[in-house]
Short mmCIF file of C-alpha atoms in Angstrom, two decimals:
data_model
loop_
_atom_site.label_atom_id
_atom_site.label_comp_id
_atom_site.label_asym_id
_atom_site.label_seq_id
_atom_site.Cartn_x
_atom_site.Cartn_y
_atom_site.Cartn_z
CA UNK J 1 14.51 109.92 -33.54
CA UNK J 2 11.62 112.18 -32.18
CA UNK J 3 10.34 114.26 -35.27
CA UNK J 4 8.32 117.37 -35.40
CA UNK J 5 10.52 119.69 -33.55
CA UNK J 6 9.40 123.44 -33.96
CA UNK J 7 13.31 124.30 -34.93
CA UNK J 8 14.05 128.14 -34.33
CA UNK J 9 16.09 129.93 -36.57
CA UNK J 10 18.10 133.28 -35.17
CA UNK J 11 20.05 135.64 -36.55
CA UNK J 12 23.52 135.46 -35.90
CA UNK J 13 23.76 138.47 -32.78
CA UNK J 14 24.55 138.04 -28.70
CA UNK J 15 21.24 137.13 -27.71
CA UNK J 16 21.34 134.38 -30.54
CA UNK J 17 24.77 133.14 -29.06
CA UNK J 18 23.05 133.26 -25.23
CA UNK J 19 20.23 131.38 -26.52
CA UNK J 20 22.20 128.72 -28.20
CA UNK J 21 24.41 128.00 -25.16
CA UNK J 22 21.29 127.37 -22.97
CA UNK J 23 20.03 125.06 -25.69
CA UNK J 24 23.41 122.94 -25.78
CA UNK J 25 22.79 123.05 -21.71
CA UNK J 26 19.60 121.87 -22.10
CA UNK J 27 20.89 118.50 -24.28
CA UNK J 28 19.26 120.59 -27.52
CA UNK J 29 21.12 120.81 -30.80
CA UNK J 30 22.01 123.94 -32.27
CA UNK J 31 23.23 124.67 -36.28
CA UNK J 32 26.15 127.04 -36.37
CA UNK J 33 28.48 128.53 -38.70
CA UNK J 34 32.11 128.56 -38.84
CA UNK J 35 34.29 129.30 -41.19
CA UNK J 36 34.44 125.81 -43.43
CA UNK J 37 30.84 125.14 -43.35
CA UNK J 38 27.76 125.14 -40.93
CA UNK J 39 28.45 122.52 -37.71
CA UNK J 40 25.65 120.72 -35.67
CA UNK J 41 26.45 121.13 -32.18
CA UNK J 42 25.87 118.89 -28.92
CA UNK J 43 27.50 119.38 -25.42
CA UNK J 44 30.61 117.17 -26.35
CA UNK J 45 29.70 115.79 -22.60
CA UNK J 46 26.52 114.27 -22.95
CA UNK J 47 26.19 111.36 -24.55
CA UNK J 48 22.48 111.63 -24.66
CA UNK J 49 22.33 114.87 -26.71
CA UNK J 50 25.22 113.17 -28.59
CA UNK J 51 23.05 110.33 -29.50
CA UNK J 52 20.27 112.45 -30.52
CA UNK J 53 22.48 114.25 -32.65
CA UNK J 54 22.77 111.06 -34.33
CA UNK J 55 19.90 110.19 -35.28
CA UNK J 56 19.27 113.33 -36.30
CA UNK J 57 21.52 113.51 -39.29
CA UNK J 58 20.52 109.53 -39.98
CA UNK J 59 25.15 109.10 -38.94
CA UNK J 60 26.46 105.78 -38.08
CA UNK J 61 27.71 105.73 -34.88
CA UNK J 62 30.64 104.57 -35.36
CA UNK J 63 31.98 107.48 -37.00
CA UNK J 64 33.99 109.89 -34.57
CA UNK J 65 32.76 113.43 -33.93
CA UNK J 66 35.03 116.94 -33.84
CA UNK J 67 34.74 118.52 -30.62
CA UNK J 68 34.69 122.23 -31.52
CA UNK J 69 36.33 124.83 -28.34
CA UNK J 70 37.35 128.31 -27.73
CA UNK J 71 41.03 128.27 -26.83
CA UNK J 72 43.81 126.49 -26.32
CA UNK J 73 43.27 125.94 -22.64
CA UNK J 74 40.48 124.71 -23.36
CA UNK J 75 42.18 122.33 -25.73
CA UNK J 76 44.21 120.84 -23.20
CA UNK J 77 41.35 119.89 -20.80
CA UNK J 78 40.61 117.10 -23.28
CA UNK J 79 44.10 116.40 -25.60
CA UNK J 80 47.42 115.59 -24.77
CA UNK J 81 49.46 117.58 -26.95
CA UNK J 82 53.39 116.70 -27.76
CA UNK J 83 55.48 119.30 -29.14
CA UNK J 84 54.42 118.71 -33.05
CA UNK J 85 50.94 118.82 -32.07
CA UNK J 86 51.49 122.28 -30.03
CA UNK J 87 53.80 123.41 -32.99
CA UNK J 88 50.42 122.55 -35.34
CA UNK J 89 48.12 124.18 -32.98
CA UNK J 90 49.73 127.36 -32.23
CA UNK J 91 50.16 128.05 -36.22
CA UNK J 92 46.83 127.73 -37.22
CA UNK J 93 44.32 127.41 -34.64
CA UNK J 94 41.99 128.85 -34.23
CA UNK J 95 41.48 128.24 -38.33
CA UNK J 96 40.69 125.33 -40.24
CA UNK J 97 42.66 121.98 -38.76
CA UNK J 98 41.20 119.77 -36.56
CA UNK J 99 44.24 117.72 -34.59
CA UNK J 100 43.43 114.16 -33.58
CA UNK J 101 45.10 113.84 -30.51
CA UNK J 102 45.14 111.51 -27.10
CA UNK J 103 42.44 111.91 -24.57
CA UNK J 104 43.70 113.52 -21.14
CA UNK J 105 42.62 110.88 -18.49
CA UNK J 106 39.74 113.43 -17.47
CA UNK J 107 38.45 113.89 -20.59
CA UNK J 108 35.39 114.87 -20.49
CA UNK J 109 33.92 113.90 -23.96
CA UNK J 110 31.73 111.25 -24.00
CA UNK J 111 32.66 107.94 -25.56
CA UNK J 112 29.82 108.34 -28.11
CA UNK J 113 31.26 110.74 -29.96
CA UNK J 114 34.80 109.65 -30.13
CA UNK J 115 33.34 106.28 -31.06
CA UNK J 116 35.30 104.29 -28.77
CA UNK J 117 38.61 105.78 -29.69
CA UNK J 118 41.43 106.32 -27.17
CA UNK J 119 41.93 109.81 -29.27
CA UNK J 120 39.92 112.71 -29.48
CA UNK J 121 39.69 115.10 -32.71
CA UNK J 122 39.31 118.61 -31.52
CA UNK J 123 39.47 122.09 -33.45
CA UNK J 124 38.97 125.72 -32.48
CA UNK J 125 37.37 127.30 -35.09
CA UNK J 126 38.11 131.18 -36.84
CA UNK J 127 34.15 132.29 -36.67
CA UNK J 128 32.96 134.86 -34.30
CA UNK J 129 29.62 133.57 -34.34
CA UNK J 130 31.25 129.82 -33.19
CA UNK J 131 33.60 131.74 -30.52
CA UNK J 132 30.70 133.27 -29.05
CA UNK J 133 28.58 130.34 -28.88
CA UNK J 134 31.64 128.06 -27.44
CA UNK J 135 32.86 130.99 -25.05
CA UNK J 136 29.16 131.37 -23.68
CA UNK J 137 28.70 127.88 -23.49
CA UNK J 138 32.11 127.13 -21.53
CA UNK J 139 32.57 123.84 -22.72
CA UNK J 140 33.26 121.48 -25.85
CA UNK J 141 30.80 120.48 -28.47
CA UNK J 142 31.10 118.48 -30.81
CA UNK J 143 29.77 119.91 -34.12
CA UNK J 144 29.65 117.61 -37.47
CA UNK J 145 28.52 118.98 -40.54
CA UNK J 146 25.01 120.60 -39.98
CA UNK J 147 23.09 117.72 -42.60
CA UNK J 148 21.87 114.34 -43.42
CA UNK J 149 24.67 112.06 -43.14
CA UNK J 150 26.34 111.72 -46.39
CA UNK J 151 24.78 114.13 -48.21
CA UNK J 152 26.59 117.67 -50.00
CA UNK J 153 27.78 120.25 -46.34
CA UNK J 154 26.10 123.01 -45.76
CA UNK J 155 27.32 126.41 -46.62
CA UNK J 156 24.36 128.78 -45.79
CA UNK J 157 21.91 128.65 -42.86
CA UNK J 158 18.91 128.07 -45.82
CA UNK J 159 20.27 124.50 -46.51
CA UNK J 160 20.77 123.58 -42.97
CA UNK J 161 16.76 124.28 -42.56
CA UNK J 162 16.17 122.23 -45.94
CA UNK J 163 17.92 119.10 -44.42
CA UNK J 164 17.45 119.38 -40.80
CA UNK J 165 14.27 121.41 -40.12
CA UNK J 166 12.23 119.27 -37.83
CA UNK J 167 14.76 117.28 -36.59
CA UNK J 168 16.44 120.02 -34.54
CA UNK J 169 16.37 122.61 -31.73
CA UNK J 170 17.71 126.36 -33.01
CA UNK J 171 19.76 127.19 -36.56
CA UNK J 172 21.92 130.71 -36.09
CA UNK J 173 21.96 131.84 -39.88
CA UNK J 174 25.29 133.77 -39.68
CA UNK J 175 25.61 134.27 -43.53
CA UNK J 176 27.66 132.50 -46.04
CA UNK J 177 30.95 130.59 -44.89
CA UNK J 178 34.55 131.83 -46.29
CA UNK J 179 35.98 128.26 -46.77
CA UNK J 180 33.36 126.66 -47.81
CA UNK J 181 35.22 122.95 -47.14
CA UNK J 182 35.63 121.37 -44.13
CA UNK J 183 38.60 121.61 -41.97
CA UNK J 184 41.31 119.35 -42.71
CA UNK J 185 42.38 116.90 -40.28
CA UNK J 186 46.17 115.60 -38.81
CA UNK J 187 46.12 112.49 -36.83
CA UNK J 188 48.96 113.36 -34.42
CA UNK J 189 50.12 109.86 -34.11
CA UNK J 190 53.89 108.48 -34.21
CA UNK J 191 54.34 109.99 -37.75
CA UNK J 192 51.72 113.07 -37.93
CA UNK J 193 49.23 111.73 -41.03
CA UNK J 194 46.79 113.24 -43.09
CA UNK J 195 43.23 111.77 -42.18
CA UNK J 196 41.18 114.30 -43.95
CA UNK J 197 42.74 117.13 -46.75
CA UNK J 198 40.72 120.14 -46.55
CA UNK J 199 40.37 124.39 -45.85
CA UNK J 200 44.04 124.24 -44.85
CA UNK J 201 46.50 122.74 -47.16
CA UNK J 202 48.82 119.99 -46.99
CA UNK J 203 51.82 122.21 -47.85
CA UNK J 204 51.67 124.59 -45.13
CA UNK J 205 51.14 121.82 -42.62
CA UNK J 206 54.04 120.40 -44.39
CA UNK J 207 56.42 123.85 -44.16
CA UNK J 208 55.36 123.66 -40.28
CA UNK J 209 56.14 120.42 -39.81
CA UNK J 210 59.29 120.07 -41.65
CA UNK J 211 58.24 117.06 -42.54
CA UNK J 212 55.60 115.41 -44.91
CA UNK J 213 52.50 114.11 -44.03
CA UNK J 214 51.87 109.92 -43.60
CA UNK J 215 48.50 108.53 -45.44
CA UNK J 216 46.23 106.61 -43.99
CA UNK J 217 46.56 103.01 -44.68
CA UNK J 218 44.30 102.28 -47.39
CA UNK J 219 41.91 100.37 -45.48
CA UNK J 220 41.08 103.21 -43.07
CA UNK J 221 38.57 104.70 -45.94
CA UNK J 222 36.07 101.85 -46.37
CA UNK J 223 32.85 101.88 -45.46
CA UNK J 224 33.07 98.86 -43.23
CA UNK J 225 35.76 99.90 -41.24
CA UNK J 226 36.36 102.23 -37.88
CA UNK J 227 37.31 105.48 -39.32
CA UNK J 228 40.03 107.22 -37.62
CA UNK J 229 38.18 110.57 -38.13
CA UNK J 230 35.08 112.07 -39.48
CA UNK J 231 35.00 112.57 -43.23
CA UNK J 232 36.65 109.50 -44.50
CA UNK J 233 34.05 107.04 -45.18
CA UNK J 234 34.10 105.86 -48.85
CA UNK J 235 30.71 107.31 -49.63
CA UNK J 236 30.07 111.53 -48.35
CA UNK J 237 29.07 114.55 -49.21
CA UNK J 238 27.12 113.23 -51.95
CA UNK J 239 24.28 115.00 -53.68
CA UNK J 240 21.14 112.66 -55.26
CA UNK J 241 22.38 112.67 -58.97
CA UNK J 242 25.26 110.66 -59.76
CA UNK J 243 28.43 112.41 -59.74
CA UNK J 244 30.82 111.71 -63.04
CA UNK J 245 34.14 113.34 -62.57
CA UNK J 246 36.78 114.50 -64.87
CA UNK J 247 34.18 114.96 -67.77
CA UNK J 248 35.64 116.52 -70.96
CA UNK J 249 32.02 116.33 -73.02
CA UNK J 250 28.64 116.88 -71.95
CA UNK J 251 26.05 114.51 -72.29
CA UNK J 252 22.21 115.60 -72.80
CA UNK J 253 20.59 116.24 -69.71
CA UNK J 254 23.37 116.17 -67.80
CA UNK J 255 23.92 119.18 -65.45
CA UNK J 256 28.12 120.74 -65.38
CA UNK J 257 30.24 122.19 -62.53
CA UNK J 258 32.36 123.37 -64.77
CA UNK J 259 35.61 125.02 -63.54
CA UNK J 260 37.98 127.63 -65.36
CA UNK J 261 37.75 129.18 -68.66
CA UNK J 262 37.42 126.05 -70.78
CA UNK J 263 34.45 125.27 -72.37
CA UNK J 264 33.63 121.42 -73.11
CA UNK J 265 32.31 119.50 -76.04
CA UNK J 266 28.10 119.39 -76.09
CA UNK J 267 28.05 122.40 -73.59
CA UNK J 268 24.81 123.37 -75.13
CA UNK J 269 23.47 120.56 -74.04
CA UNK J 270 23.73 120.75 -70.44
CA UNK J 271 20.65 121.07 -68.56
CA UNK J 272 22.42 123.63 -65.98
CA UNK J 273 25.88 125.32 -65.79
CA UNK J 274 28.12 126.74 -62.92
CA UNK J 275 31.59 127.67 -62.26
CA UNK J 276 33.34 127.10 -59.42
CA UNK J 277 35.74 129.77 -60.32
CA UNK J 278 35.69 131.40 -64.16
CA UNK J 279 39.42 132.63 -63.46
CA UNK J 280 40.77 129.09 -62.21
CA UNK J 281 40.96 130.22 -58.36
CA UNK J 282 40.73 127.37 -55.91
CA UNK J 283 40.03 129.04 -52.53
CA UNK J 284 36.97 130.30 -54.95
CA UNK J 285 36.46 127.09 -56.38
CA UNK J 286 36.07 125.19 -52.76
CA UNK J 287 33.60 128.19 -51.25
CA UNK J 288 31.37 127.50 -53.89
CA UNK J 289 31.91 124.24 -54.00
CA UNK J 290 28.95 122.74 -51.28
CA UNK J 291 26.41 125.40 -52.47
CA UNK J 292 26.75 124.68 -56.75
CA UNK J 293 26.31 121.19 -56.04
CA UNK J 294 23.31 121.41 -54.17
CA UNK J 295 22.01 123.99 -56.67
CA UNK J 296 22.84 121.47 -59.55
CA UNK J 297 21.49 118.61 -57.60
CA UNK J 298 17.96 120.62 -57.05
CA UNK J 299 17.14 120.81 -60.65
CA UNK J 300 17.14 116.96 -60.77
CA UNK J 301 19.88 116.21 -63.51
CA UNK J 302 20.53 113.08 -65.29
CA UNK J 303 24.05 113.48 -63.49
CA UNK J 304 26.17 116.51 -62.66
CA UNK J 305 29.58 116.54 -64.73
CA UNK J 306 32.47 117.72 -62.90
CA UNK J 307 35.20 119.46 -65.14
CA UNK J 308 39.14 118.14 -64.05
CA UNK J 309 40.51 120.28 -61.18
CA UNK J 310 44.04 120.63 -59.68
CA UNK J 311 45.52 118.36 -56.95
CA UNK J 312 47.06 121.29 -55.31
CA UNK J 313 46.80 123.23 -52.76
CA UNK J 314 42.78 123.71 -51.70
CA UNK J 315 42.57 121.40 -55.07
CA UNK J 316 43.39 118.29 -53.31
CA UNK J 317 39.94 118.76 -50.41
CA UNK J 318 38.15 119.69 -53.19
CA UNK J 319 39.03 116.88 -55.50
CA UNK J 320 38.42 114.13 -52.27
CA UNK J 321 35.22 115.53 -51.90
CA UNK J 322 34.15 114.81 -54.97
CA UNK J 323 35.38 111.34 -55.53
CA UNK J 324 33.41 110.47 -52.03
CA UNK J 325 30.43 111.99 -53.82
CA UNK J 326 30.83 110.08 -57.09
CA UNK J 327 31.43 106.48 -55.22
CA UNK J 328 28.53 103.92 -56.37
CA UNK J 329 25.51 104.13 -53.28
#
């Protein structure tokens, strides 16, 4: 990985999106937002940007890439959609689902960053700062989370710079993100499954469907095996502290994402408090979700407490986010 990069940062505008297409031309990587968190995009095409991306954010290779377009025509050029997969797409996209689907036979993402798969995860996301950049671009790029592998996603342009300044071309600071989790992923397979939960929940995908969702054999989640998408090794999106879920007491020196009105036992002890939502709202609770952790994680606690949250609805991304940040590293 070639350090020392001057890396630009631009406010989100039309000469920002102009400038970020040429540098995706030119095999550069450019930080984004869209609406689940900021990406990290390559031209999905070249598989030496692609590499560099890797190294980059320090990602084993093996893990497959999202490749991030404008429309649905677009879409097509690299997935072969059957009718569930269509009936997916055309309810949500462009939003927060990424569909893992079969490569067309002219696909034209490199093998890099589907990491040797005969599938291809692809999304279209619901940002007008990402549909500008894609649209002036005119072709796919693949755009993980805009960090060091593993570590808590990025939710503002100012912790993109804190992880990746140096190591990459051009950040376009577009402001805060709505969802604030990353998009949740179908593998559109014989029985449609459930790779990844997150900004969209199971439920609705469900209601579309008319069916439920398959898991992913257990297997599929360990950090020694091929991943069938991005997202599901074992250990992610983990800040430095140790992570200690489902707390109901508060140890000293201990730092608490605390969530709803309850207050634990030995809250006066905590070295830092915040909420993800005071009133017990989860579309709050995952927004803030990425940022409070990295806030927590900057005052160097003895661990960060995380107060019980509900496996429903957004609950469910936010709760596997957190037990991939608490597992053992």
């Amino acid at each position: 990985m070639t350090m020392g990069l001057t890396t630009r940062v631009l406010a989100a505008n039309a000469a920002a999106a102009t400038a970020a297409a040429r540098c995706l031309r030119d095999g550069g990587l450019v930080a984004f937002p869209t609406e689940t968190v900021y990406g990290l995009g390559a031209d999905a095409a070249n598989a030496t940007a692609i590499a560099h991306l890797y190294a980059a954010k320090g990602r084993p290779s093996f893990n497959p890439l999202i490749a991030h377009v404008a429309d649905l025509q677009a879409a097509h050029r690299i997935g072969r959609f059957d009718a569930r997969a269509r009936r997916l797409a055309e309810a949500f996209w462009p939003g927060p689902l990424t569909l893992v689907v079969p490569k067309t036979d002219a696909c034209p993402v490199a093998d890099l960053a589907t990491a040797g798969l005969d599938t291809v995860a692809i999304r279209i996301p619901a940002h007008p700062v990402a549909e500008a950049i894609l649209r002036a671009f005119g072709g796919a790029v693949v755009a993980p989370s805009a960090n060091i592998s593993g570590h808590v996603s990025p939710t503002l342009a100012a912790h993109v710079e804190s992880d990746l300044s140096g190591r990459i071309d051009l950040i376009v600071d577009g402001g805060p993100v709505a969802v604030g989790v990353e998009s949740t992923i179908v593998g559109c397979f014989e029985a449609p499954m459930l790779l990844r939960p997150g900004g969209l929940s199971r439920e609705r995908i469900e209601a579309v469907l008319d069916a439920p969702l398959a898991r992913p054999p257990q297997e599929a989640g360990s950090d020694d095996s091929q991943p069938l998408a991005t997202g599901m090794l074992a250990s992610h999106y983990a800040p430095r502290a140790k992570v200690r879920l489902d707390a109901r007491d508060i140890a000293p020196g201990e730092a608490l994402l605390a969530f709803g009105p309850s207050r634990l036992p030995g809250l006066v002890a905590a070295s830092s408090v915040m909420n993800l939502s005071p009133s017990g709202d989860l579309d709050e609770a995952a927004a803030n979700l990425f940022g409070y952790l990295r806030a927590l994680d900057a005052k160097s606690p003895r661990a960060i407490a995380v107060m019980a949250i509900p496996e429903e609805d957004l609950g469910e991304a936010i709760n596997d986010r957190l037990r991939r940040a608490a597992v053992a590293r």
